[in-house]
Amino acid sequence: VQLQASGGGSAQPGASLRLSCTVSGRTFTTNAMAWFRQPPGKSREFVATISWSGGDTTYSDFAKDRFTISRTDAKNTAYLQMNDLRIEDTAVYFCAVGLLPQTTERSYRFWGQGTQVTVSS
């Protein structure tokens, strides 16, 4: 199983970016997908997760009003739409695949390589 994250880059405060994560290979089960991020000098933290059906989503407090997680009908790609970006959103963003839409890292077995998001004026 491989996860390929893309869509990161540089943005100004208030701008938007959309991250994508495509899963290839066989996961052998239905899966939840999630985004985590690691700000510079800090630990990795939960951002958002979405269930297999797409009907169950959970967000961290900092993401719930500005970010939207979604996935394609084919279930193999997840998106993170990030609006109203702030300087503190600067981080490496990781996508992950797990059995259930949990908020903890240990719930996710497969991880992407990360994509850098830099927000600065």
JSON list of C-alpha atoms in Angstrom, two decimals:
[
{"chain": "A", "resi": 1, "resn": "VAL", "atom": "CA", "xyz": [0.00, 0.00, 0.00]},
{"chain": "A", "resi": 2, "resn": "GLN", "atom": "CA", "xyz": [1.33, 3.41, -0.96]},
{"chain": "A", "resi": 3, "resn": "LEU", "atom": "CA", "xyz": [-0.04, 6.84, -0.20]},
{"chain": "A", "resi": 4, "resn": "GLN", "atom": "CA", "xyz": [0.89, 9.80, -2.33]},
{"chain": "A", "resi": 5, "resn": "ALA", "atom": "CA", "xyz": [0.16, 13.23, -0.91]},
{"chain": "A", "resi": 6, "resn": "SER", "atom": "CA", "xyz": [0.26, 16.34, -3.04]},
{"chain": "A", "resi": 7, "resn": "GLY", "atom": "CA", "xyz": [-1.03, 19.88, -3.22]},
{"chain": "A", "resi": 8, "resn": "GLY", "atom": "CA", "xyz": [1.17, 21.53, -0.67]},
{"chain": "A", "resi": 9, "resn": "GLY", "atom": "CA", "xyz": [3.02, 24.74, -1.31]},
{"chain": "A", "resi": 10, "resn": "SER", "atom": "CA", "xyz": [3.27, 28.34, -0.23]},
{"chain": "A", "resi": 11, "resn": "ALA", "atom": "CA", "xyz": [0.32, 30.56, 0.44]},
{"chain": "A", "resi": 12, "resn": "GLN", "atom": "CA", "xyz": [-0.46, 33.89, 2.04]},
{"chain": "A", "resi": 13, "resn": "PRO", "atom": "CA", "xyz": [-2.65, 34.22, 5.12]},
{"chain": "A", "resi": 14, "resn": "GLY", "atom": "CA", "xyz": [-6.29, 33.99, 4.15]},
{"chain": "A", "resi": 15, "resn": "ALA", "atom": "CA", "xyz": [-5.64, 31.96, 1.04]},
{"chain": "A", "resi": 16, "resn": "SER", "atom": "CA", "xyz": [-6.76, 28.41, 0.29]},
{"chain": "A", "resi": 17, "resn": "LEU", "atom": "CA", "xyz": [-5.02, 25.18, -0.63]},
{"chain": "A", "resi": 18, "resn": "ARG", "atom": "CA", "xyz": [-6.32, 21.72, -1.38]},
{"chain": "A", "resi": 19, "resn": "LEU", "atom": "CA", "xyz": [-4.29, 18.68, -0.49]},
{"chain": "A", "resi": 20, "resn": "SER", "atom": "CA", "xyz": [-4.82, 15.33, -2.15]},
{"chain": "A", "resi": 21, "resn": "CYS", "atom": "CA", "xyz": [-3.89, 11.85, -1.03]},
{"chain": "A", "resi": 22, "resn": "THR", "atom": "CA", "xyz": [-4.15, 8.90, -3.37]},
{"chain": "A", "resi": 23, "resn": "VAL", "atom": "CA", "xyz": [-3.94, 5.33, -2.14]},
{"chain": "A", "resi": 24, "resn": "SER", "atom": "CA", "xyz": [-2.62, 2.57, -4.34]},
{"chain": "A", "resi": 25, "resn": "GLY", "atom": "CA", "xyz": [-2.34, -1.11, -3.63]},
{"chain": "A", "resi": 26, "resn": "ARG", "atom": "CA", "xyz": [-4.68, -3.34, -1.71]},
{"chain": "A", "resi": 27, "resn": "THR", "atom": "CA", "xyz": [-5.64, -2.45, 1.83]},
{"chain": "A", "resi": 28, "resn": "PHE", "atom": "CA", "xyz": [-7.79, -5.62, 2.11]},
{"chain": "A", "resi": 29, "resn": "THR", "atom": "CA", "xyz": [-10.52, -3.84, 3.97]},
{"chain": "A", "resi": 30, "resn": "THR", "atom": "CA", "xyz": [-12.62, -0.78, 3.99]},
{"chain": "A", "resi": 31, "resn": "ASN", "atom": "CA", "xyz": [-10.63, 2.03, 5.45]},
{"chain": "A", "resi": 32, "resn": "ALA", "atom": "CA", "xyz": [-10.77, 5.44, 6.98]},
{"chain": "A", "resi": 33, "resn": "MET", "atom": "CA", "xyz": [-8.46, 8.18, 5.81]},
{"chain": "A", "resi": 34, "resn": "ALA", "atom": "CA", "xyz": [-7.02, 10.99, 7.82]},
{"chain": "A", "resi": 35, "resn": "TRP", "atom": "CA", "xyz": [-4.76, 13.98, 7.73]},
{"chain": "A", "resi": 36, "resn": "PHE", "atom": "CA", "xyz": [-2.21, 14.82, 10.36]},
{"chain": "A", "resi": 37, "resn": "ARG", "atom": "CA", "xyz": [0.32, 17.62, 10.40]},
{"chain": "A", "resi": 38, "resn": "GLN", "atom": "CA", "xyz": [3.66, 18.37, 12.00]},
{"chain": "A", "resi": 39, "resn": "PRO", "atom": "CA", "xyz": [4.47, 22.04, 12.55]},
{"chain": "A", "resi": 40, "resn": "PRO", "atom": "CA", "xyz": [8.13, 23.02, 12.70]},
{"chain": "A", "resi": 41, "resn": "GLY", "atom": "CA", "xyz": [9.70, 21.90, 15.96]},
{"chain": "A", "resi": 42, "resn": "LYS", "atom": "CA", "xyz": [6.50, 20.27, 17.19]},
{"chain": "A", "resi": 43, "resn": "SER", "atom": "CA", "xyz": [4.96, 16.82, 17.34]},
{"chain": "A", "resi": 44, "resn": "ARG", "atom": "CA", "xyz": [2.62, 15.49, 14.74]},
{"chain": "A", "resi": 45, "resn": "GLU", "atom": "CA", "xyz": [-1.04, 16.32, 15.43]},
{"chain": "A", "resi": 46, "resn": "PHE", "atom": "CA", "xyz": [-4.41, 15.22, 14.19]},
{"chain": "A", "resi": 47, "resn": "VAL", "atom": "CA", "xyz": [-6.21, 17.37, 11.63]},
{"chain": "A", "resi": 48, "resn": "ALA", "atom": "CA", "xyz": [-9.20, 15.47, 10.24]},
{"chain": "A", "resi": 49, "resn": "THR", "atom": "CA", "xyz": [-10.49, 12.03, 9.42]},
{"chain": "A", "resi": 50, "resn": "ILE", "atom": "CA", "xyz": [-13.21, 10.57, 7.22]},
{"chain": "A", "resi": 51, "resn": "SER", "atom": "CA", "xyz": [-14.88, 7.19, 7.29]},
{"chain": "A", "resi": 52, "resn": "TRP", "atom": "CA", "xyz": [-15.06, 4.72, 4.42]},
{"chain": "A", "resi": 53, "resn": "SER", "atom": "CA", "xyz": [-18.53, 5.90, 3.43]},
{"chain": "A", "resi": 54, "resn": "GLY", "atom": "CA", "xyz": [-17.60, 9.53, 3.80]},
{"chain": "A", "resi": 55, "resn": "GLY", "atom": "CA", "xyz": [-20.52, 10.06, 6.12]},
{"chain": "A", "resi": 56, "resn": "ASP", "atom": "CA", "xyz": [-18.50, 10.35, 9.30]},
{"chain": "A", "resi": 57, "resn": "THR", "atom": "CA", "xyz": [-15.94, 13.11, 9.65]},
{"chain": "A", "resi": 58, "resn": "THR", "atom": "CA", "xyz": [-14.07, 14.42, 12.65]},
{"chain": "A", "resi": 59, "resn": "TYR", "atom": "CA", "xyz": [-11.97, 17.55, 12.89]},
{"chain": "A", "resi": 60, "resn": "SER", "atom": "CA", "xyz": [-9.56, 19.02, 15.34]},
{"chain": "A", "resi": 61, "resn": "ASP", "atom": "CA", "xyz": [-10.65, 22.25, 16.92]},
{"chain": "A", "resi": 62, "resn": "PHE", "atom": "CA", "xyz": [-8.37, 24.34, 14.75]},
{"chain": "A", "resi": 63, "resn": "ALA", "atom": "CA", "xyz": [-9.64, 22.71, 11.57]},
{"chain": "A", "resi": 64, "resn": "LYS", "atom": "CA", "xyz": [-13.38, 22.39, 12.05]},
{"chain": "A", "resi": 65, "resn": "ASP", "atom": "CA", "xyz": [-14.38, 25.81, 10.77]},
{"chain": "A", "resi": 66, "resn": "ARG", "atom": "CA", "xyz": [-11.78, 26.20, 8.02]},
{"chain": "A", "resi": 67, "resn": "PHE", "atom": "CA", "xyz": [-10.86, 22.76, 6.68]},
{"chain": "A", "resi": 68, "resn": "THR", "atom": "CA", "xyz": [-12.97, 20.16, 4.92]},
{"chain": "A", "resi": 69, "resn": "ILE", "atom": "CA", "xyz": [-12.02, 16.54, 4.41]},
{"chain": "A", "resi": 70, "resn": "SER", "atom": "CA", "xyz": [-13.64, 14.55, 1.63]},
{"chain": "A", "resi": 71, "resn": "ARG", "atom": "CA", "xyz": [-12.99, 11.47, -0.47]},
{"chain": "A", "resi": 72, "resn": "THR", "atom": "CA", "xyz": [-13.85, 10.31, -3.95]},
{"chain": "A", "resi": 73, "resn": "ASP", "atom": "CA", "xyz": [-16.58, 7.80, -4.67]},
{"chain": "A", "resi": 74, "resn": "ALA", "atom": "CA", "xyz": [-13.86, 5.36, -5.66]},
{"chain": "A", "resi": 75, "resn": "LYS", "atom": "CA", "xyz": [-12.59, 5.72, -2.08]},
{"chain": "A", "resi": 76, "resn": "ASN", "atom": "CA", "xyz": [-8.96, 5.81, -3.09]},
{"chain": "A", "resi": 77, "resn": "THR", "atom": "CA", "xyz": [-8.39, 9.56, -2.87]},
{"chain": "A", "resi": 78, "resn": "ALA", "atom": "CA", "xyz": [-8.94, 11.91, 0.03]},
{"chain": "A", "resi": 79, "resn": "TYR", "atom": "CA", "xyz": [-8.82, 15.66, -0.04]},
{"chain": "A", "resi": 80, "resn": "LEU", "atom": "CA", "xyz": [-8.23, 18.32, 2.53]},
{"chain": "A", "resi": 81, "resn": "GLN", "atom": "CA", "xyz": [-9.61, 21.67, 1.51]},
{"chain": "A", "resi": 82, "resn": "MET", "atom": "CA", "xyz": [-7.97, 24.33, 3.65]},
{"chain": "A", "resi": 83, "resn": "ASN", "atom": "CA", "xyz": [-9.47, 27.79, 3.66]},
{"chain": "A", "resi": 84, "resn": "ASP", "atom": "CA", "xyz": [-8.51, 30.96, 5.46]},
{"chain": "A", "resi": 85, "resn": "LEU", "atom": "CA", "xyz": [-4.99, 29.71, 6.02]},
{"chain": "A", "resi": 86, "resn": "ARG", "atom": "CA", "xyz": [-3.04, 31.07, 8.94]},
{"chain": "A", "resi": 87, "resn": "ILE", "atom": "CA", "xyz": [0.66, 31.29, 9.60]},
{"chain": "A", "resi": 88, "resn": "GLU", "atom": "CA", "xyz": [0.25, 28.66, 12.31]},
{"chain": "A", "resi": 89, "resn": "ASP", "atom": "CA", "xyz": [-1.02, 26.20, 9.68]},
{"chain": "A", "resi": 90, "resn": "THR", "atom": "CA", "xyz": [2.55, 25.94, 8.41]},
{"chain": "A", "resi": 91, "resn": "ALA", "atom": "CA", "xyz": [3.47, 22.28, 8.71]},
{"chain": "A", "resi": 92, "resn": "VAL", "atom": "CA", "xyz": [4.19, 19.09, 6.89]},
{"chain": "A", "resi": 93, "resn": "TYR", "atom": "CA", "xyz": [0.84, 17.45, 6.22]},
{"chain": "A", "resi": 94, "resn": "PHE", "atom": "CA", "xyz": [0.60, 13.67, 6.23]},
{"chain": "A", "resi": 95, "resn": "CYS", "atom": "CA", "xyz": [-2.21, 11.47, 5.03]},
{"chain": "A", "resi": 96, "resn": "ALA", "atom": "CA", "xyz": [-2.89, 8.11, 6.59]},
{"chain": "A", "resi": 97, "resn": "VAL", "atom": "CA", "xyz": [-5.08, 5.06, 6.16]},
{"chain": "A", "resi": 98, "resn": "GLY", "atom": "CA", "xyz": [-6.58, 3.05, 8.97]},
{"chain": "A", "resi": 99, "resn": "LEU", "atom": "CA", "xyz": [-9.47, 0.80, 9.84]},
{"chain": "A", "resi": 100, "resn": "LEU", "atom": "CA", "xyz": [-11.67, 3.34, 11.62]},
{"chain": "A", "resi": 101, "resn": "PRO", "atom": "CA", "xyz": [-11.86, 7.14, 11.64]},
{"chain": "A", "resi": 102, "resn": "GLN", "atom": "CA", "xyz": [-9.92, 7.72, 14.83]},
{"chain": "A", "resi": 103, "resn": "THR", "atom": "CA", "xyz": [-7.97, 10.76, 15.95]},
{"chain": "A", "resi": 104, "resn": "THR", "atom": "CA", "xyz": [-4.83, 9.02, 17.18]},
{"chain": "A", "resi": 105, "resn": "GLU", "atom": "CA", "xyz": [-1.75, 8.20, 15.15]},
{"chain": "A", "resi": 106, "resn": "ARG", "atom": "CA", "xyz": [-1.61, 4.60, 16.31]},
{"chain": "A", "resi": 107, "resn": "SER", "atom": "CA", "xyz": [-4.96, 3.95, 14.64]},
{"chain": "A", "resi": 108, "resn": "TYR", "atom": "CA", "xyz": [-3.41, 4.36, 11.20]},
{"chain": "A", "resi": 109, "resn": "ARG", "atom": "CA", "xyz": [-1.31, 1.66, 9.65]},
{"chain": "A", "resi": 110, "resn": "PHE", "atom": "CA", "xyz": [-0.25, 3.28, 6.39]},
{"chain": "A", "resi": 111, "resn": "TRP", "atom": "CA", "xyz": [1.22, 6.75, 5.95]},
{"chain": "A", "resi": 112, "resn": "GLY", "atom": "CA", "xyz": [2.15, 9.01, 3.10]},
{"chain": "A", "resi": 113, "resn": "GLN", "atom": "CA", "xyz": [5.40, 10.87, 2.82]},
{"chain": "A", "resi": 114, "resn": "GLY", "atom": "CA", "xyz": [4.05, 14.29, 3.72]},
{"chain": "A", "resi": 115, "resn": "THR", "atom": "CA", "xyz": [3.59, 17.50, 1.80]},
{"chain": "A", "resi": 116, "resn": "GLN", "atom": "CA", "xyz": [4.85, 20.88, 2.99]},
{"chain": "A", "resi": 117, "resn": "VAL", "atom": "CA", "xyz": [2.44, 23.75, 3.51]},
{"chain": "A", "resi": 118, "resn": "THR", "atom": "CA", "xyz": [3.98, 27.13, 4.24]},
{"chain": "A", "resi": 119, "resn": "VAL", "atom": "CA", "xyz": [1.82, 30.11, 5.07]},
{"chain": "A", "resi": 120, "resn": "SER", "atom": "CA", "xyz": [3.56, 33.44, 5.20]},
{"chain": "A", "resi": 121, "resn": "SER", "atom": "CA", "xyz": [3.01, 37.03, 4.27]}
]
